[in-house]
Amino acid sequence: PPRVFSGVQPTGNLHLGNYLGAIQKFVALQHQHECLYCVVDLHAITVAQDPNELTRTIREVAAAFIAAGVDPKKNIIFNQSQVSAHAELAWILGCTARIGWLNRMTQFKEKAGKDRENASVGLYTYPVLMAADILAYRATHVPVGEDQKQHLELARDIAQKFNNDFSASISAKGYGDAFFPQPEPLIQGAAARVMSLRDGSKKMSKSDPSDQSRINLTDDADAIASKVRKAKTDPEPLPSESAGLEGRPEAANLVGIYAALAGTEQDAVLKQFGGGQFSAFKNALVDVAVAKLGPIGAEMKRLVSDPASIDAILKDGAERAHAIAAPNIAAVKDIVGFVR
Ligand code: TYM
């Protein structure tokens, strides 16, 4: 049966890219599938985090899932470090993954920067932990933004190599032909890659030093309006067809954001606003952004003001996640040949 898994790092400043690329899709998927949505705190500490701030942001990400509309009763919302399967399976899969595969990961190169010798070992093996997150539940579908595509491909390679390396044991022990499914990335829509509001060639990111570059989920209506109105554009009016957005990354980004927020297509947006002044389009974008994000931000603030309730949701989620992962980890140990 299909099973959805995705994760979001608690590293502060959840933004419109996280919402449109991932969280909004989490909400849509919950109606058809069994879904696990994870606050990946083990991933967060691959770069230094302030402990008090980490605690706060773990709760904030859980609150964002719920505020956006993910039902914590119907779905499993939990915190990665509360389910030991992730770290356990990451070790075993780290022995399946090859150094050459990890050396090709572009996100590690970006995050480690020039001083690679000084990056944490965890930052390097980050994608193995991500594969373990997904495969511990034998998840089949993974909604993510475009920036996670390479990591998902690696997870598929790891799943396949494990199945191949242990194929004899898998079938001898009665687990069928292949133990892990090939997890399928769900990367679609106008906003699979939301760009910075200041620079259409850079993705919108939690770590951009300029707060003007992103719309945070907790921004109020004034902040959203001011950031959209100041967003970089070019002097041309909007085109009436998609082809006219070629070579205009900032305009294309704003049109994509509008389409994703309004639940429509880029072409429909251009039909409506093409030929008109950019300022009129920006006003309409402010309206749709405030209408969509305002209630989510307000609900997030309300939820985080009661940390005990969020912690109870995370604890319940961890227990339910553990119940799914535990037999899978037991099977993996059996397949590998460990004595249990
Ligand atoms: P993270 O925490 O960086 O981002 C969370 C989700 O938001 C998406 N995203 C974007 N989508 C569109 N435009 C953007 N500018 C943008 N920025 C971020 C990300 O693609 C992601 O879907 N490694 C993952 C977390 C993770 C995970 C997993 C995901 C850990 N284990 C297992 C899926 C399955 C990450 O750092 O996401």
mmCIF file of C-alpha atoms and ligand atoms in Angstrom:
data_model
loop_
_atom_site.group_PDB
_atom_site.id
_atom_site.type_symbol
_atom_site.label_atom_id
_atom_site.label_comp_id
_atom_site.label_asym_id
_atom_site.label_seq_id
_atom_site.Cartn_x
_atom_site.Cartn_y
_atom_site.Cartn_z
ATOM 1 C CA PRO A 1 0.000 0.000 0.000
ATOM 2 C CA PRO A 2 1.201 3.556 -0.649
ATOM 3 C CA ARG A 3 2.790 5.264 2.308
ATOM 4 C CA VAL A 4 3.924 8.897 2.342
ATOM 5 C CA PHE A 5 6.930 10.143 4.299
ATOM 6 C CA SER A 6 8.509 13.584 4.398
ATOM 7 C CA GLY A 7 10.653 15.640 6.741
ATOM 8 C CA VAL A 8 11.365 19.278 7.501
ATOM 9 C CA GLN A 9 14.402 20.498 9.405
ATOM 10 C CA PRO A 10 13.855 22.575 12.550
ATOM 11 C CA THR A 11 16.412 25.206 11.679
ATOM 12 C CA GLY A 12 14.359 28.367 12.049
ATOM 13 C CA ASN A 13 12.550 30.651 9.617
ATOM 14 C CA LEU A 14 10.068 28.340 7.945
ATOM 15 C CA HIS A 15 9.219 30.132 4.721
ATOM 16 C CA LEU A 16 6.963 30.218 1.695
ATOM 17 C CA GLY A 17 9.258 27.776 -0.165
ATOM 18 C CA ASN A 18 8.866 25.178 2.587
ATOM 19 C CA TYR A 19 5.128 25.741 2.522
ATOM 20 C CA LEU A 20 4.573 25.597 -1.247
ATOM 21 C CA GLY A 21 7.276 23.024 -1.996
ATOM 22 C CA ALA A 22 6.345 20.655 0.811
ATOM 23 C CA ILE A 23 3.874 21.439 3.604
ATOM 24 C CA GLN A 24 0.966 22.411 1.338
ATOM 25 C CA LYS A 25 1.389 19.052 -0.411
ATOM 26 C CA PHE A 26 1.421 17.235 2.928
ATOM 27 C CA VAL A 27 -2.043 18.611 3.534
ATOM 28 C CA ALA A 28 -3.338 17.477 0.151
ATOM 29 C CA LEU A 29 -1.922 13.949 0.472
ATOM 30 C CA GLN A 30 -3.455 13.163 3.854
ATOM 31 C CA HIS A 31 -6.843 12.441 2.335
ATOM 32 C CA GLN A 32 -5.721 9.543 0.136
ATOM 33 C CA HIS A 33 -2.767 7.982 1.974
ATOM 34 C CA GLU A 34 -1.210 6.987 5.238
ATOM 35 C CA CYS A 35 1.250 9.818 5.906
ATOM 36 C CA LEU A 36 4.187 10.336 8.250
ATOM 37 C CA TYR A 37 5.486 13.889 8.659
ATOM 38 C CA CYS A 38 8.704 14.208 10.592
ATOM 39 C CA VAL A 39 10.531 17.071 12.272
ATOM 40 C CA VAL A 40 14.085 16.015 11.464
ATOM 41 C CA ASP A 41 16.052 17.230 14.459
ATOM 42 C CA LEU A 42 18.886 14.735 13.902
ATOM 43 C CA HIS A 43 19.460 16.382 10.537
ATOM 44 C CA ALA A 44 19.367 19.849 12.081
ATOM 45 C CA ILE A 45 22.416 19.194 14.282
ATOM 46 C CA THR A 46 24.643 18.448 11.281
ATOM 47 C CA VAL A 47 25.442 22.146 11.641
ATOM 48 C CA ALA A 48 25.740 23.837 15.041
ATOM 49 C CA GLN A 49 22.414 24.713 16.716
ATOM 50 C CA ASP A 50 21.703 26.605 19.896
ATOM 51 C CA PRO A 51 20.004 24.000 22.151
ATOM 52 C CA ASN A 52 17.217 26.283 23.419
ATOM 53 C CA GLU A 53 16.528 27.566 19.939
ATOM 54 C CA LEU A 54 16.458 23.988 18.598
ATOM 55 C CA THR A 55 13.837 22.989 21.177
ATOM 56 C CA ARG A 56 11.748 25.998 20.181
ATOM 57 C CA THR A 57 11.993 25.356 16.444
ATOM 58 C CA ILE A 58 11.169 21.634 16.773
ATOM 59 C CA ARG A 59 7.841 22.662 18.285
ATOM 60 C CA GLU A 60 7.431 25.421 15.714
ATOM 61 C CA VAL A 61 7.777 23.022 12.752
ATOM 62 C CA ALA A 62 5.243 20.629 14.313
ATOM 63 C CA ALA A 63 2.950 23.627 14.833
ATOM 64 C CA ALA A 64 3.395 24.632 11.180
ATOM 65 C CA PHE A 65 2.278 21.205 9.971
ATOM 66 C CA ILE A 66 -0.840 21.379 12.126
ATOM 67 C CA ALA A 67 -1.583 25.039 11.400
ATOM 68 C CA ALA A 68 -1.309 24.384 7.661
ATOM 69 C CA GLY A 69 -3.987 21.709 7.983
ATOM 70 C CA VAL A 70 -2.258 18.374 8.628
ATOM 71 C CA ASP A 71 -4.514 16.478 11.035
ATOM 72 C CA PRO A 72 -2.329 14.918 13.775
ATOM 73 C CA LYS A 73 -4.896 12.224 14.503
ATOM 74 C CA LYS A 74 -5.241 11.051 10.929
ATOM 75 C CA ASN A 75 -1.513 11.376 10.190
ATOM 76 C CA ILE A 76 1.641 10.744 12.159
ATOM 77 C CA ILE A 77 3.426 13.952 13.140
ATOM 78 C CA PHE A 78 6.590 13.230 15.088
ATOM 79 C CA ASN A 79 10.135 14.124 15.935
ATOM 80 C CA GLN A 80 12.946 12.062 14.397
ATOM 81 C CA SER A 81 15.109 11.684 17.523
ATOM 82 C CA GLN A 82 12.214 10.121 19.438
ATOM 83 C CA VAL A 83 12.201 7.077 17.147
ATOM 84 C CA SER A 84 15.456 5.115 17.362
ATOM 85 C CA ALA A 85 14.844 3.342 14.038
ATOM 86 C CA HIS A 86 16.192 6.335 12.092
ATOM 87 C CA ALA A 87 19.649 6.315 13.665
ATOM 88 C CA GLU A 88 19.843 2.507 13.714
ATOM 89 C CA LEU A 89 18.946 2.057 10.070
ATOM 90 C CA ALA A 90 21.204 4.960 9.071
ATOM 91 C CA TRP A 91 24.185 2.973 10.365
ATOM 92 C CA ILE A 92 23.268 -0.134 8.391
ATOM 93 C CA LEU A 93 22.524 1.840 5.211
ATOM 94 C CA GLY A 94 25.776 3.748 5.702
ATOM 95 C CA CYS A 95 27.439 0.407 5.110
ATOM 96 C CA THR A 96 25.438 -0.007 1.885
ATOM 97 C CA ALA A 97 25.991 3.495 0.462
ATOM 98 C CA ARG A 98 29.312 4.165 -1.283
ATOM 99 C CA ILE A 99 31.660 7.067 -0.579
ATOM 100 C CA GLY A 100 31.642 7.885 -4.279
ATOM 101 C CA TRP A 101 27.866 8.381 -4.172
ATOM 102 C CA LEU A 102 28.087 10.803 -1.268
ATOM 103 C CA ASN A 103 30.922 12.682 -2.935
ATOM 104 C CA ARG A 104 28.533 13.657 -5.716
ATOM 105 C CA MET A 105 25.990 15.333 -3.412
ATOM 106 C CA THR A 106 25.787 18.993 -4.399
ATOM 107 C CA GLN A 107 24.047 20.081 -1.192
ATOM 108 C CA PHE A 108 26.995 18.876 0.885
ATOM 109 C CA LYS A 109 29.381 20.841 -1.318
ATOM 110 C CA GLU A 110 27.256 23.981 -0.942
ATOM 111 C CA LYS A 111 26.760 23.655 2.794
ATOM 112 C CA ALA A 112 30.319 22.633 3.605
ATOM 113 C CA GLY A 113 31.715 25.500 1.535
ATOM 114 C CA LYS A 114 35.444 25.923 1.071
ATOM 115 C CA ASP A 115 36.449 24.566 4.473
ATOM 116 C CA ARG A 116 35.264 21.035 3.757
ATOM 117 C CA GLU A 117 37.794 19.412 6.120
ATOM 118 C CA ASN A 118 36.044 21.198 8.943
ATOM 119 C CA ALA A 119 32.458 20.156 8.103
ATOM 120 C CA SER A 120 30.861 17.646 10.484
ATOM 121 C CA VAL A 121 30.866 13.967 9.548
ATOM 122 C CA GLY A 122 27.087 14.151 10.040
ATOM 123 C CA LEU A 123 26.760 16.780 7.320
ATOM 124 C CA TYR A 124 28.536 14.395 4.949
ATOM 125 C CA THR A 125 26.423 11.351 5.816
ATOM 126 C CA TYR A 126 23.213 13.456 5.982
ATOM 127 C CA PRO A 127 21.683 11.844 2.855
ATOM 128 C CA VAL A 128 22.147 8.344 4.327
ATOM 129 C CA LEU A 129 20.084 9.362 7.360
ATOM 130 C CA MET A 130 17.504 10.779 4.970
ATOM 131 C CA ALA A 131 17.326 7.441 3.131
ATOM 132 C CA ALA A 132 16.900 5.722 6.509
ATOM 133 C CA ASP A 133 14.031 8.088 7.401
ATOM 134 C CA ILE A 134 12.123 7.000 4.329
ATOM 135 C CA LEU A 135 13.082 3.326 4.227
ATOM 136 C CA ALA A 136 12.474 2.655 7.942
ATOM 137 C CA TYR A 137 8.781 2.920 7.051
ATOM 138 C CA ARG A 138 9.188 1.389 3.591
ATOM 139 C CA ALA A 139 7.537 4.581 2.350
ATOM 140 C CA THR A 140 6.572 4.720 -1.315
ATOM 141 C CA HIS A 141 6.002 8.460 -1.897
ATOM 142 C CA VAL A 142 8.020 11.455 -0.745
ATOM 143 C CA PRO A 143 6.670 14.989 -1.308
ATOM 144 C CA VAL A 144 9.597 17.441 -1.420
ATOM 145 C CA GLY A 145 10.833 20.564 -3.155
ATOM 146 C CA GLU A 146 13.090 20.341 -6.180
ATOM 147 C CA ASP A 147 16.238 20.860 -4.067
ATOM 148 C CA GLN A 148 15.815 17.399 -2.522
ATOM 149 C CA LYS A 149 15.752 15.549 -5.859
ATOM 150 C CA GLN A 150 19.345 14.357 -5.713
ATOM 151 C CA HIS A 151 18.932 13.090 -2.149
ATOM 152 C CA LEU A 152 15.854 11.128 -3.208
ATOM 153 C CA GLU A 153 17.749 9.561 -6.094
ATOM 154 C CA LEU A 154 20.416 8.485 -3.621
ATOM 155 C CA ALA A 155 17.760 6.944 -1.363
ATOM 156 C CA ARG A 156 16.532 4.926 -4.342
ATOM 157 C CA ASP A 157 20.074 3.767 -5.138
ATOM 158 C CA ILE A 158 20.626 2.745 -1.520
ATOM 159 C CA ALA A 159 17.325 0.815 -1.433
ATOM 160 C CA GLN A 160 18.243 -0.988 -4.631
ATOM 161 C CA LYS A 161 21.767 -1.851 -3.543
ATOM 162 C CA PHE A 162 20.505 -3.231 -0.229
ATOM 163 C CA ASN A 163 17.949 -5.357 -2.096
ATOM 164 C CA ASN A 164 20.676 -6.615 -4.462
ATOM 165 C CA ASP A 165 23.387 -7.191 -1.863
ATOM 166 C CA PHE A 166 21.055 -9.216 0.329
ATOM 167 C CA SER A 167 18.767 -10.712 -2.307
ATOM 168 C CA ALA A 168 19.558 -14.306 -1.313
ATOM 169 C CA SER A 169 18.946 -13.642 2.363
ATOM 170 C CA ILE A 170 15.807 -11.607 1.650
ATOM 171 C CA SER A 171 14.194 -14.457 -0.229
ATOM 172 C CA ALA A 172 15.570 -17.223 2.019
ATOM 173 C CA LYS A 173 14.064 -15.537 5.042
ATOM 174 C CA GLY A 174 10.700 -15.068 3.418
ATOM 175 C CA TYR A 175 10.727 -11.335 2.700
ATOM 176 C CA GLY A 176 9.964 -11.714 -1.004
ATOM 177 C CA ASP A 177 12.092 -10.510 -3.925
ATOM 178 C CA ALA A 178 12.946 -7.057 -2.623
ATOM 179 C CA PHE A 179 12.712 -5.710 0.895
ATOM 180 C CA PHE A 180 12.707 -1.963 0.287
ATOM 181 C CA PRO A 181 10.395 -0.296 -2.249
ATOM 182 C CA GLN A 182 11.815 2.372 -4.556
ATOM 183 C CA PRO A 183 10.552 5.591 -2.959
ATOM 184 C CA GLU A 184 9.073 7.930 -5.519
ATOM 185 C CA PRO A 185 9.679 11.673 -5.229
ATOM 186 C CA LEU A 186 6.597 13.888 -5.567
ATOM 187 C CA ILE A 187 8.037 17.108 -6.944
ATOM 188 C CA GLN A 188 5.506 19.034 -8.960
ATOM 189 C CA GLY A 189 3.702 22.244 -9.501
ATOM 190 C CA ALA A 190 4.480 25.875 -10.058
ATOM 191 C CA ALA A 191 6.379 26.216 -6.790
ATOM 192 C CA ALA A 192 8.608 23.142 -6.515
ATOM 193 C CA ARG A 193 11.442 25.665 -6.432
ATOM 194 C CA VAL A 194 10.541 29.037 -4.930
ATOM 195 C CA MET A 195 13.280 31.611 -5.500
ATOM 196 C CA SER A 196 14.560 34.454 -3.316
ATOM 197 C CA LEU A 197 12.536 37.674 -3.546
ATOM 198 C CA ARG A 198 15.821 39.594 -3.909
ATOM 199 C CA ASP A 199 17.549 37.410 -6.496
ATOM 200 C CA GLY A 200 15.703 35.181 -8.969
ATOM 201 C CA SER A 201 18.769 32.967 -9.389
ATOM 202 C CA LYS A 202 18.926 31.876 -5.728
ATOM 203 C CA LYS A 203 16.407 29.642 -3.994
ATOM 204 C CA MET A 204 14.412 31.019 -1.088
ATOM 205 C CA SER A 205 16.208 29.712 1.976
ATOM 206 C CA LYS A 206 16.034 29.663 5.765
ATOM 207 C CA SER A 207 19.658 30.667 5.981
ATOM 208 C CA ASP A 208 19.662 33.697 3.649
ATOM 209 C CA PRO A 209 20.967 36.569 5.809
ATOM 210 C CA SER A 210 18.428 38.952 4.228
ATOM 211 C CA ASP A 211 14.972 38.568 5.763
ATOM 212 C CA GLN A 212 13.662 40.510 2.721
ATOM 213 C CA SER A 213 14.589 37.516 0.558
ATOM 214 C CA ARG A 214 11.836 35.307 1.991
ATOM 215 C CA ILE A 215 8.287 35.343 3.335
ATOM 216 C CA ASN A 216 8.323 33.598 6.698
ATOM 217 C CA LEU A 217 5.265 31.627 7.732
ATOM 218 C CA THR A 218 5.072 33.758 10.872
ATOM 219 C CA ASP A 219 5.247 37.120 9.020
ATOM 220 C CA ASP A 220 2.251 39.376 9.640
ATOM 221 C CA ALA A 221 0.217 41.033 6.877
ATOM 222 C CA ASP A 222 2.334 44.210 6.912
ATOM 223 C CA ALA A 223 5.578 42.279 6.558
ATOM 224 C CA ILE A 224 4.153 40.165 3.724
ATOM 225 C CA ALA A 225 2.893 43.269 1.909
ATOM 226 C CA SER A 226 6.161 45.126 2.264
ATOM 227 C CA LYS A 227 8.280 42.166 1.126
ATOM 228 C CA VAL A 228 6.112 41.512 -1.946
ATOM 229 C CA ARG A 229 6.060 45.204 -2.922
ATOM 230 C CA LYS A 230 9.842 45.421 -2.588
ATOM 231 C CA ALA A 231 10.418 42.113 -4.375
ATOM 232 C CA LYS A 232 12.838 42.501 -7.258
ATOM 233 C CA THR A 233 11.243 42.651 -10.718
ATOM 234 C CA ASP A 234 12.231 43.917 -14.141
ATOM 235 C CA PRO A 235 10.773 46.998 -15.863
ATOM 236 C CA GLU A 236 8.627 45.087 -18.395
ATOM 237 C CA PRO A 237 4.907 44.452 -17.809
ATOM 238 C CA LEU A 238 3.841 40.826 -17.297
ATOM 239 C CA PRO A 239 3.539 38.790 -20.523
ATOM 240 C CA SER A 240 0.259 37.115 -21.502
ATOM 241 C CA GLU A 241 1.891 33.726 -22.165
ATOM 242 C CA SER A 242 4.428 31.531 -20.354
ATOM 243 C CA ALA A 243 6.994 31.868 -23.156
ATOM 244 C CA GLY A 244 7.260 35.547 -22.274
ATOM 245 C CA LEU A 245 8.675 34.647 -18.852
ATOM 246 C CA GLU A 246 11.823 33.200 -20.416
ATOM 247 C CA GLY A 247 14.895 35.001 -19.101
ATOM 248 C CA ARG A 248 12.809 36.795 -16.472
ATOM 249 C CA PRO A 249 13.446 34.717 -13.340
ATOM 250 C CA GLU A 250 12.005 37.237 -10.852
ATOM 251 C CA ALA A 251 8.755 37.662 -12.776
ATOM 252 C CA ALA A 252 8.484 33.899 -13.314
ATOM 253 C CA ASN A 253 8.992 33.319 -9.591
ATOM 254 C CA LEU A 254 6.211 35.704 -8.547
ATOM 255 C CA VAL A 255 3.809 34.240 -11.096
ATOM 256 C CA GLY A 256 4.628 30.724 -9.859
ATOM 257 C CA ILE A 257 4.055 31.784 -6.250
ATOM 258 C CA TYR A 258 0.721 33.343 -7.143
ATOM 259 C CA ALA A 259 -0.388 30.229 -9.044
ATOM 260 C CA ALA A 260 0.581 27.897 -6.191
ATOM 261 C CA LEU A 261 -1.084 30.053 -3.520
ATOM 262 C CA ALA A 262 -4.253 30.499 -5.532
ATOM 263 C CA GLY A 263 -4.356 26.836 -6.584
ATOM 264 C CA THR A 264 -4.272 27.644 -10.285
ATOM 265 C CA GLU A 265 -1.882 27.373 -13.252
ATOM 266 C CA GLN A 266 0.753 29.820 -14.460
ATOM 267 C CA ASP A 267 -1.101 30.255 -17.763
ATOM 268 C CA ALA A 268 -4.306 31.247 -15.998
ATOM 269 C CA VAL A 269 -2.411 33.840 -13.944
ATOM 270 C CA LEU A 270 -0.844 35.339 -17.074
ATOM 271 C CA LYS A 271 -4.176 35.419 -18.850
ATOM 272 C CA GLN A 272 -5.553 37.458 -15.953
ATOM 273 C CA PHE A 273 -2.608 39.803 -15.322
ATOM 274 C CA GLY A 274 -0.632 39.773 -18.609
ATOM 275 C CA GLY A 275 -0.089 43.198 -20.163
ATOM 276 C CA GLY A 276 -1.012 44.985 -16.950
ATOM 277 C CA GLN A 277 1.186 46.888 -14.537
ATOM 278 C CA PHE A 278 3.405 44.901 -12.226
ATOM 279 C CA SER A 279 2.142 46.900 -9.271
ATOM 280 C CA ALA A 280 -1.434 45.714 -9.801
ATOM 281 C CA PHE A 281 -0.241 42.111 -9.964
ATOM 282 C CA LYS A 282 1.812 42.608 -6.801
ATOM 283 C CA ASN A 283 -1.232 43.960 -4.966
ATOM 284 C CA ALA A 284 -3.201 40.878 -5.951
ATOM 285 C CA LEU A 285 -0.283 38.692 -4.847
ATOM 286 C CA VAL A 286 -0.239 40.403 -1.446
ATOM 287 C CA ASP A 287 -3.947 39.686 -1.063
ATOM 288 C CA VAL A 288 -3.681 36.003 -1.882
ATOM 289 C CA ALA A 289 -0.530 35.588 0.263
ATOM 290 C CA VAL A 290 -2.077 37.306 3.274
ATOM 291 C CA ALA A 291 -5.322 35.349 2.884
ATOM 292 C CA LYS A 292 -3.458 32.047 2.766
ATOM 293 C CA LEU A 293 -0.560 32.613 5.181
ATOM 294 C CA GLY A 294 -2.115 34.983 7.702
ATOM 295 C CA PRO A 295 -4.293 32.324 9.379
ATOM 296 C CA ILE A 296 -1.456 29.769 9.311
ATOM 297 C CA GLY A 297 0.967 32.146 11.034
ATOM 298 C CA ALA A 298 -1.619 33.108 13.646
ATOM 299 C CA GLU A 299 -2.440 29.469 14.365
ATOM 300 C CA MET A 300 1.283 28.595 14.633
ATOM 301 C CA LYS A 301 1.726 31.312 17.253
ATOM 302 C CA ARG A 302 -1.285 30.055 19.179
ATOM 303 C CA LEU A 303 -0.054 26.449 19.095
ATOM 304 C CA VAL A 304 3.518 27.210 20.221
ATOM 305 C CA SER A 305 2.177 29.159 23.188
ATOM 306 C CA ASP A 306 1.110 25.762 24.580
ATOM 307 C CA PRO A 307 4.265 23.602 24.297
ATOM 308 C CA ALA A 308 2.831 20.791 26.458
ATOM 309 C CA SER A 309 0.118 20.095 23.882
ATOM 310 C CA ILE A 310 2.617 19.987 21.030
ATOM 311 C CA ASP A 311 4.896 17.698 23.022
ATOM 312 C CA ALA A 312 1.942 15.362 23.630
ATOM 313 C CA ILE A 313 1.208 15.247 19.882
ATOM 314 C CA LEU A 314 4.875 14.496 19.135
ATOM 315 C CA LYS A 315 4.982 11.749 21.752
ATOM 316 C CA ASP A 316 1.848 10.117 20.385
ATOM 317 C CA GLY A 317 3.241 10.412 16.858
ATOM 318 C CA ALA A 318 6.561 8.861 17.902
ATOM 319 C CA GLU A 319 4.788 5.867 19.411
ATOM 320 C CA ARG A 320 2.777 5.291 16.253
ATOM 321 C CA ALA A 321 5.842 5.776 14.037
ATOM 322 C CA HIS A 322 7.827 3.343 16.178
ATOM 323 C CA ALA A 323 5.079 0.741 15.800
ATOM 324 C CA ILE A 324 5.525 0.846 12.005
ATOM 325 C CA ALA A 325 9.320 1.035 11.960
ATOM 326 C CA ALA A 326 10.155 -1.559 14.621
ATOM 327 C CA PRO A 327 9.178 -4.667 12.613
ATOM 328 C CA ASN A 328 11.010 -3.269 9.579
ATOM 329 C CA ILE A 329 14.194 -2.767 11.594
ATOM 330 C CA ALA A 330 13.847 -6.247 13.051
ATOM 331 C CA ALA A 331 13.533 -7.632 9.519
ATOM 332 C CA VAL A 332 16.591 -5.689 8.331
ATOM 333 C CA LYS A 333 18.656 -7.104 11.216
ATOM 334 C CA ASP A 334 17.408 -10.563 10.317
ATOM 335 C CA ILE A 335 18.281 -10.065 6.645
ATOM 336 C CA VAL A 336 21.764 -8.778 7.463
ATOM 337 C CA GLY A 337 22.331 -11.796 9.719
ATOM 338 C CA PHE A 338 22.446 -10.208 13.158
ATOM 339 C CA VAL A 339 21.521 -12.430 16.097
ATOM 340 C CA ARG A 340 18.427 -11.018 17.750
HETATM 341 P P1 TYM B 1 14.345 21.388 4.420
HETATM 342 O O1 TYM B 1 14.084 21.423 5.882
HETATM 343 O O2 TYM B 1 15.489 22.172 3.888
HETATM 344 O O3 TYM B 1 13.070 21.857 3.625
HETATM 345 C C1 TYM B 1 11.794 21.304 3.904
HETATM 346 C C2 TYM B 1 11.037 21.106 2.598
HETATM 347 O O4 TYM B 1 10.888 22.360 1.922
HETATM 348 C C3 TYM B 1 11.362 22.250 0.595
HETATM 349 N N1 TYM B 1 11.942 23.546 0.191
HETATM 350 C C4 TYM B 1 11.562 24.237 -0.885
HETATM 351 N N2 TYM B 1 10.633 23.985 -1.826
HETATM 352 C C5 TYM B 1 10.475 24.918 -2.789
HETATM 353 N N3 TYM B 1 11.205 26.068 -2.859
HETATM 354 C C6 TYM B 1 12.149 26.350 -1.942
HETATM 355 N N4 TYM B 1 12.849 27.486 -2.008
HETATM 356 C C7 TYM B 1 12.361 25.401 -0.890
HETATM 357 N N5 TYM B 1 13.204 25.364 0.170
HETATM 358 C C8 TYM B 1 12.929 24.225 0.827
HETATM 359 C C9 TYM B 1 12.393 21.157 0.636
HETATM 360 O O5 TYM B 1 12.615 20.601 -0.637
HETATM 361 C C10 TYM B 1 11.771 20.187 1.608
HETATM 362 O O6 TYM B 1 10.829 19.366 0.945
HETATM 363 N N6 TYM B 1 16.665 17.013 3.766
HETATM 364 C C11 TYM B 1 15.360 17.624 3.891
HETATM 365 C C12 TYM B 1 14.576 17.132 5.088
HETATM 366 C C13 TYM B 1 14.441 15.635 5.168
HETATM 367 C C14 TYM B 1 13.586 14.831 4.367
HETATM 368 C C15 TYM B 1 13.789 13.503 4.834
HETATM 369 C C16 TYM B 1 12.695 15.095 3.331
HETATM 370 C C17 TYM B 1 15.086 14.821 6.024
HETATM 371 N N7 TYM B 1 14.712 13.534 5.819
HETATM 372 C C18 TYM B 1 13.117 12.434 4.259
HETATM 373 C C19 TYM B 1 12.014 14.008 2.771
HETATM 374 C C20 TYM B 1 12.223 12.701 3.226
HETATM 375 C C21 TYM B 1 15.551 19.135 4.091
HETATM 376 O O7 TYM B 1 16.594 19.587 4.472
HETATM 377 O O8 TYM B 1 14.440 19.875 3.925
#
